[in-house]
């Protein structure tokens, strides 16, 4: 995983008092320009925005959030460049990506594959118009760092890659049975779809963690089956989740999905391809990178401190995760086992995992 990088922002001009360059790195995904959280240049030839990281980093991912209230094309065609040259405000450095057309208020992530540089620039190379950026998030690591999560002492189990046609079986209650999953990209999310098949006999009045993502500070993304039988999603360290009443999950590999998107907060659980009522939860929030994903236990602390009464007992298979919301038709196809876009965070066929304790791969 990689870290959110910080620096000093500048740009070719400032449209007005609301359009300061630092607004694009203020940590807010607010995309209504009138709220003062977006940067914007004047209408000019080849406008640019640049972030000086002060040191050279390997940059793995850059996320850009578009304006929501109007003018959605004011970053269309902009080039994202990374390098150590400040010549022409970094616009001559190697190119990571070109921003495609983006809808109002959306966030798009670009893979930069560890490009090295001190300067990150976003510029319109051929156009005469304003450049608007409502958030630019740069994720990377120092040159001497590894791209993987620092493995704590609990990483002493059996490692593997790919689980096509296989199931993870948690045969009994235990504090030692769990599986750690390695995401294919940083868990920096403003939307997601998480799906899995679950076979278990949920006991009455027992809460169970189905998916636990914990960063150093706190829980960041958890899916629970509560004591009262409801299913809940918890995000961003909040102790208040969003609960859903779902049909009974029978012990025959029920297909369970949950979707969430930041800009609206819309959250939905899906059972066997059918949606729950939609609810609004953590609108404007985001899931932060840099943690550990675990199934089988709930992490009360980073990679540890488990509660036996919350351990999972049963089978989990076909776990997939995307950094966007699948359509209802795609979720139905996931339930039916039909062809889908490859999971770009977790894909069961190529997933990297480490099983611990008595977890069985069958």
PDB file of C-alpha atoms in Angstrom, residues 150-340:
ATOM      1  CA  UNK A 150       4.509  -3.762   6.407  1.00  0.00           C
ATOM      2  CA  UNK A 151       3.670  -7.245   7.626  1.00  0.00           C
ATOM      3  CA  UNK A 152       3.191  -7.549  11.396  1.00  0.00           C
ATOM      4  CA  UNK A 153       4.251 -10.599  13.347  1.00  0.00           C
ATOM      5  CA  UNK A 154       0.979 -12.387  12.641  1.00  0.00           C
ATOM      6  CA  UNK A 155       2.132 -12.975   9.055  1.00  0.00           C
ATOM      7  CA  UNK A 156       3.401 -16.483   9.703  1.00  0.00           C
ATOM      8  CA  UNK A 157       0.744 -18.537   7.921  1.00  0.00           C
ATOM      9  CA  UNK A 158       0.459 -20.153   4.503  1.00  0.00           C
ATOM     10  CA  UNK A 159       0.623 -17.766   1.542  1.00  0.00           C
ATOM     11  CA  UNK A 160      -1.064 -18.344  -1.783  1.00  0.00           C
ATOM     12  CA  UNK A 161      -2.287 -16.686  -4.961  1.00  0.00           C
ATOM     13  CA  UNK A 162      -5.574 -17.321  -6.753  1.00  0.00           C
ATOM     14  CA  UNK A 163      -8.572 -19.256  -5.455  1.00  0.00           C
ATOM     15  CA  UNK A 164     -10.568 -20.050  -8.584  1.00  0.00           C
ATOM     16  CA  UNK A 165     -13.006 -22.868  -7.814  1.00  0.00           C
ATOM     17  CA  UNK A 166     -11.924 -22.961  -4.172  1.00  0.00           C
ATOM     18  CA  UNK A 167     -13.407 -21.991  -0.819  1.00  0.00           C
ATOM     19  CA  UNK A 168     -11.931 -20.730   2.453  1.00  0.00           C
ATOM     20  CA  UNK A 169     -13.367 -22.811   5.282  1.00  0.00           C
ATOM     21  CA  UNK A 170     -13.308 -21.615   8.902  1.00  0.00           C
ATOM     22  CA  UNK A 171     -14.121 -24.909  10.641  1.00  0.00           C
ATOM     23  CA  UNK A 172     -14.617 -23.786  14.239  1.00  0.00           C
ATOM     24  CA  UNK A 173     -14.538 -20.822  16.596  1.00  0.00           C
ATOM     25  CA  UNK A 174     -10.956 -19.775  17.160  1.00  0.00           C
ATOM     26  CA  UNK A 175      -8.877 -16.688  17.782  1.00  0.00           C
ATOM     27  CA  UNK A 176      -6.232 -18.141  15.459  1.00  0.00           C
ATOM     28  CA  UNK A 177      -8.305 -18.644  12.292  1.00  0.00           C
ATOM     29  CA  UNK A 178      -8.206 -15.766   9.815  1.00  0.00           C
ATOM     30  CA  UNK A 179      -7.055 -14.837   6.317  1.00  0.00           C
ATOM     31  CA  UNK A 180      -5.283 -11.620   5.334  1.00  0.00           C
ATOM     32  CA  UNK A 181      -5.914 -10.358   1.802  1.00  0.00           C
ATOM     33  CA  UNK A 182      -3.534  -8.146  -0.193  1.00  0.00           C
ATOM     34  CA  UNK A 183      -5.358  -5.563  -2.371  1.00  0.00           C
ATOM     35  CA  UNK A 184      -4.161  -5.026  -5.922  1.00  0.00           C
ATOM     36  CA  UNK A 185      -4.219  -1.244  -5.463  1.00  0.00           C
ATOM     37  CA  UNK A 186      -4.347   1.123  -2.480  1.00  0.00           C
ATOM     38  CA  UNK A 187      -7.621   0.984  -0.567  1.00  0.00           C
ATOM     39  CA  UNK A 188      -8.244   4.652  -1.291  1.00  0.00           C
ATOM     40  CA  UNK A 189     -11.919   4.618  -2.139  1.00  0.00           C
ATOM     41  CA  UNK A 190     -14.711   7.079  -2.825  1.00  0.00           C
ATOM     42  CA  UNK A 191     -16.920   4.245  -4.087  1.00  0.00           C
ATOM     43  CA  UNK A 192     -16.843   0.456  -4.013  1.00  0.00           C
ATOM     44  CA  UNK A 193     -18.655  -2.794  -4.629  1.00  0.00           C
ATOM     45  CA  UNK A 194     -17.790  -5.735  -2.360  1.00  0.00           C
ATOM     46  CA  UNK A 195     -19.232  -9.193  -3.115  1.00  0.00           C
ATOM     47  CA  UNK A 196     -18.728 -12.660  -1.650  1.00  0.00           C
ATOM     48  CA  UNK A 197     -20.440 -16.004  -1.242  1.00  0.00           C
ATOM     49  CA  UNK A 198     -21.109 -16.956   2.367  1.00  0.00           C
ATOM     50  CA  UNK A 199     -22.120 -20.349   3.758  1.00  0.00           C
ATOM     51  CA  UNK A 200     -22.734 -20.295   7.497  1.00  0.00           C
ATOM     52  CA  UNK A 201     -25.289 -21.015  10.184  1.00  0.00           C
ATOM     53  CA  UNK A 202     -25.581 -17.685  11.958  1.00  0.00           C
ATOM     54  CA  UNK A 203     -26.346 -18.196  15.605  1.00  0.00           C
ATOM     55  CA  UNK A 204     -29.050 -16.123  17.244  1.00  0.00           C
ATOM     56  CA  UNK A 205     -27.727 -13.193  19.320  1.00  0.00           C
ATOM     57  CA  UNK A 206     -24.185 -13.511  17.937  1.00  0.00           C
ATOM     58  CA  UNK A 207     -22.437 -10.776  15.974  1.00  0.00           C
ATOM     59  CA  UNK A 208     -20.008 -11.806  13.240  1.00  0.00           C
ATOM     60  CA  UNK A 209     -17.442  -9.839  11.251  1.00  0.00           C
ATOM     61  CA  UNK A 210     -17.585 -10.733   7.551  1.00  0.00           C
ATOM     62  CA  UNK A 211     -14.974  -8.232   6.322  1.00  0.00           C
ATOM     63  CA  UNK A 212     -12.520  -6.193   8.393  1.00  0.00           C
ATOM     64  CA  UNK A 213     -10.284  -3.424   7.018  1.00  0.00           C
ATOM     65  CA  UNK A 214      -8.289  -1.673   9.736  1.00  0.00           C
ATOM     66  CA  UNK A 215      -5.776   1.157   9.445  1.00  0.00           C
ATOM     67  CA  UNK A 216      -3.386   2.151  12.197  1.00  0.00           C
ATOM     68  CA  UNK A 217      -5.867   4.498  13.856  1.00  0.00           C
ATOM     69  CA  UNK A 218      -9.138   2.601  13.683  1.00  0.00           C
ATOM     70  CA  UNK A 219     -11.571   0.416  11.768  1.00  0.00           C
ATOM     71  CA  UNK A 220     -11.963   1.830   8.259  1.00  0.00           C
ATOM     72  CA  UNK A 221     -14.373  -0.498   6.403  1.00  0.00           C
ATOM     73  CA  UNK A 222     -16.232  -3.286   8.189  1.00  0.00           C
ATOM     74  CA  UNK A 223     -19.171  -5.475   7.213  1.00  0.00           C
ATOM     75  CA  UNK A 224     -21.058  -7.083  10.100  1.00  0.00           C
ATOM     76  CA  UNK A 225     -23.900  -9.428  10.798  1.00  0.00           C
ATOM     77  CA  UNK A 226     -25.291  -7.875  13.996  1.00  0.00           C
ATOM     78  CA  UNK A 227     -26.706  -9.607  17.084  1.00  0.00           C
ATOM     79  CA  UNK A 228     -30.250  -8.723  15.995  1.00  0.00           C
ATOM     80  CA  UNK A 229     -29.771 -10.373  12.597  1.00  0.00           C
ATOM     81  CA  UNK A 230     -29.309  -7.160  10.621  1.00  0.00           C
ATOM     82  CA  UNK A 231     -26.317  -6.549   8.350  1.00  0.00           C
ATOM     83  CA  UNK A 232     -24.345  -3.312   8.695  1.00  0.00           C
ATOM     84  CA  UNK A 233     -21.613  -1.325   6.971  1.00  0.00           C
ATOM     85  CA  UNK A 234     -19.194   0.784   9.027  1.00  0.00           C
ATOM     86  CA  UNK A 235     -16.862   3.339   7.427  1.00  0.00           C
ATOM     87  CA  UNK A 236     -14.180   5.790   8.475  1.00  0.00           C
ATOM     88  CA  UNK A 237     -13.801   4.713  12.086  1.00  0.00           C
ATOM     89  CA  UNK A 238     -17.426   5.559  12.853  1.00  0.00           C
ATOM     90  CA  UNK A 239     -19.056   3.635  15.685  1.00  0.00           C
ATOM     91  CA  UNK A 240     -22.402   4.216  13.978  1.00  0.00           C
ATOM     92  CA  UNK A 241     -22.952   1.922  11.023  1.00  0.00           C
ATOM     93  CA  UNK A 242     -25.824   1.777   8.565  1.00  0.00           C
ATOM     94  CA  UNK A 243     -28.031  -1.295   9.291  1.00  0.00           C
ATOM     95  CA  UNK A 244     -30.105  -3.302   6.806  1.00  0.00           C
ATOM     96  CA  UNK A 245     -32.722  -5.978   7.336  1.00  0.00           C
ATOM     97  CA  UNK A 246     -32.096  -8.714   4.767  1.00  0.00           C
ATOM     98  CA  UNK A 247     -33.725 -12.049   3.950  1.00  0.00           C
ATOM     99  CA  UNK A 248     -32.408 -14.932   6.028  1.00  0.00           C
ATOM    100  CA  UNK A 249     -28.960 -16.071   4.876  1.00  0.00           C
ATOM    101  CA  UNK A 250     -29.310 -19.829   4.570  1.00  0.00           C
ATOM    102  CA  UNK A 251     -26.215 -22.084   4.860  1.00  0.00           C
ATOM    103  CA  UNK A 252     -26.016 -22.738   1.119  1.00  0.00           C
ATOM    104  CA  UNK A 253     -23.545 -20.155  -0.161  1.00  0.00           C
ATOM    105  CA  UNK A 254     -25.735 -17.075  -0.243  1.00  0.00           C
ATOM    106  CA  UNK A 255     -24.366 -14.321  -2.482  1.00  0.00           C
ATOM    107  CA  UNK A 256     -23.908 -11.044  -0.580  1.00  0.00           C
ATOM    108  CA  UNK A 257     -22.824  -7.644  -1.970  1.00  0.00           C
ATOM    109  CA  UNK A 258     -22.631  -4.126  -0.564  1.00  0.00           C
ATOM    110  CA  UNK A 259     -22.219  -0.950  -2.627  1.00  0.00           C
ATOM    111  CA  UNK A 260     -21.381   2.591  -1.512  1.00  0.00           C
ATOM    112  CA  UNK A 261     -20.508   5.874  -3.220  1.00  0.00           C
ATOM    113  CA  UNK A 262     -19.212   8.994  -1.528  1.00  0.00           C
ATOM    114  CA  UNK A 263     -20.778  11.828  -3.502  1.00  0.00           C
ATOM    115  CA  UNK A 264     -24.338  10.777  -2.632  1.00  0.00           C
ATOM    116  CA  UNK A 265     -23.735   8.445   0.303  1.00  0.00           C
ATOM    117  CA  UNK A 266     -26.045   5.886  -1.323  1.00  0.00           C
ATOM    118  CA  UNK A 267     -25.508   2.478   0.281  1.00  0.00           C
ATOM    119  CA  UNK A 268     -27.166  -0.785  -0.730  1.00  0.00           C
ATOM    120  CA  UNK A 269     -26.916  -4.414   0.336  1.00  0.00           C
ATOM    121  CA  UNK A 270     -27.664  -7.119  -2.226  1.00  0.00           C
ATOM    122  CA  UNK A 271     -28.704 -10.710  -1.442  1.00  0.00           C
ATOM    123  CA  UNK A 272     -28.665 -13.256  -4.265  1.00  0.00           C
ATOM    124  CA  UNK A 273     -28.807 -10.475  -6.847  1.00  0.00           C
ATOM    125  CA  UNK A 274     -31.707  -8.593  -5.238  1.00  0.00           C
ATOM    126  CA  UNK A 275     -31.261  -5.147  -3.696  1.00  0.00           C
ATOM    127  CA  UNK A 276     -32.271  -3.917  -0.279  1.00  0.00           C
ATOM    128  CA  UNK A 277     -33.800  -0.514   0.286  1.00  0.00           C
ATOM    129  CA  UNK A 278     -31.166   2.162  -0.387  1.00  0.00           C
ATOM    130  CA  UNK A 279     -29.890   4.309   2.476  1.00  0.00           C
ATOM    131  CA  UNK A 280     -27.628   7.363   2.756  1.00  0.00           C
ATOM    132  CA  UNK A 281     -24.436   6.910   4.807  1.00  0.00           C
ATOM    133  CA  UNK A 282     -21.169   8.865   5.081  1.00  0.00           C
ATOM    134  CA  UNK A 283     -21.871  11.193   2.131  1.00  0.00           C
ATOM    135  CA  UNK A 284     -18.659  13.002   1.204  1.00  0.00           C
ATOM    136  CA  UNK A 285     -16.509  10.455   3.022  1.00  0.00           C
ATOM    137  CA  UNK A 286     -13.713   8.260   1.761  1.00  0.00           C
ATOM    138  CA  UNK A 287     -11.947   5.040   2.694  1.00  0.00           C
ATOM    139  CA  UNK A 288      -8.302   5.680   3.506  1.00  0.00           C
ATOM    140  CA  UNK A 289      -5.402   3.494   2.353  1.00  0.00           C
ATOM    141  CA  UNK A 290      -2.605   1.905   4.336  1.00  0.00           C
ATOM    142  CA  UNK A 291      -4.339  -0.791   6.374  1.00  0.00           C
ATOM    143  CA  UNK A 292      -4.838  -4.556   6.521  1.00  0.00           C
ATOM    144  CA  UNK A 293      -7.811  -6.470   5.100  1.00  0.00           C
ATOM    145  CA  UNK A 294      -8.867  -9.559   7.035  1.00  0.00           C
ATOM    146  CA  UNK A 295     -11.685 -12.093   6.895  1.00  0.00           C
ATOM    147  CA  UNK A 296     -12.519 -14.490   9.718  1.00  0.00           C
ATOM    148  CA  UNK A 297     -11.934 -12.039  12.580  1.00  0.00           C
ATOM    149  CA  UNK A 298     -12.606  -8.426  13.527  1.00  0.00           C
ATOM    150  CA  UNK A 299      -9.462  -6.381  14.133  1.00  0.00           C
ATOM    151  CA  UNK A 300      -9.913  -4.356  17.311  1.00  0.00           C
ATOM    152  CA  UNK A 301      -6.333  -3.227  16.753  1.00  0.00           C
ATOM    153  CA  UNK A 302      -4.158  -3.255  13.650  1.00  0.00           C
ATOM    154  CA  UNK A 303      -3.845  -6.950  12.642  1.00  0.00           C
ATOM    155  CA  UNK A 304      -4.845  -8.234  16.065  1.00  0.00           C
ATOM    156  CA  UNK A 305      -6.846  -8.178  19.331  1.00  0.00           C
ATOM    157  CA  UNK A 306      -9.714 -10.489  18.388  1.00  0.00           C
ATOM    158  CA  UNK A 307     -12.948 -11.469  20.169  1.00  0.00           C
ATOM    159  CA  UNK A 308     -13.776 -15.186  20.031  1.00  0.00           C
ATOM    160  CA  UNK A 309     -17.496 -14.418  20.001  1.00  0.00           C
ATOM    161  CA  UNK A 310     -17.102 -12.409  16.764  1.00  0.00           C
ATOM    162  CA  UNK A 311     -15.051 -14.952  14.816  1.00  0.00           C
ATOM    163  CA  UNK A 312     -16.501 -16.326  11.607  1.00  0.00           C
ATOM    164  CA  UNK A 313     -17.557 -19.966  11.369  1.00  0.00           C
ATOM    165  CA  UNK A 314     -18.379 -21.319   7.911  1.00  0.00           C
ATOM    166  CA  UNK A 315     -17.200 -20.839   4.319  1.00  0.00           C
ATOM    167  CA  UNK A 316     -16.345 -17.784   2.200  1.00  0.00           C
ATOM    168  CA  UNK A 317     -15.661 -17.862  -1.527  1.00  0.00           C
ATOM    169  CA  UNK A 318     -15.812 -15.737  -4.671  1.00  0.00           C
ATOM    170  CA  UNK A 319     -14.761 -12.521  -2.943  1.00  0.00           C
ATOM    171  CA  UNK A 320     -14.446  -9.626  -5.381  1.00  0.00           C
ATOM    172  CA  UNK A 321     -14.094  -5.892  -4.894  1.00  0.00           C
ATOM    173  CA  UNK A 322     -14.165  -2.960  -7.315  1.00  0.00           C
ATOM    174  CA  UNK A 323     -13.404   0.714  -6.700  1.00  0.00           C
ATOM    175  CA  UNK A 324     -16.717   1.708  -8.267  1.00  0.00           C
ATOM    176  CA  UNK A 325     -20.385   0.732  -8.007  1.00  0.00           C
ATOM    177  CA  UNK A 326     -21.475  -2.120 -10.252  1.00  0.00           C
ATOM    178  CA  UNK A 327     -24.794  -1.805 -12.070  1.00  0.00           C
ATOM    179  CA  UNK A 328     -27.754  -3.911 -10.896  1.00  0.00           C
ATOM    180  CA  UNK A 329     -27.349  -6.089 -14.002  1.00  0.00           C
ATOM    181  CA  UNK A 330     -23.679  -6.708 -13.171  1.00  0.00           C
ATOM    182  CA  UNK A 331     -24.520  -7.650  -9.580  1.00  0.00           C
ATOM    183  CA  UNK A 332     -27.120 -10.070 -10.877  1.00  0.00           C
ATOM    184  CA  UNK A 333     -24.434 -11.578 -13.144  1.00  0.00           C
ATOM    185  CA  UNK A 334     -22.104 -11.884 -10.139  1.00  0.00           C
ATOM    186  CA  UNK A 335     -24.792 -13.860  -8.312  1.00  0.00           C
ATOM    187  CA  UNK A 336     -25.355 -16.098 -11.342  1.00  0.00           C
ATOM    188  CA  UNK A 337     -21.619 -16.644 -11.833  1.00  0.00           C
ATOM    189  CA  UNK A 338     -21.597 -14.986 -15.247  1.00  0.00           C
ATOM    190  CA  UNK A 339     -18.794 -12.951 -16.827  1.00  0.00           C
ATOM    191  CA  UNK A 340     -17.944  -9.702 -15.044  1.00  0.00           C
TER     192      UNK A 340
END
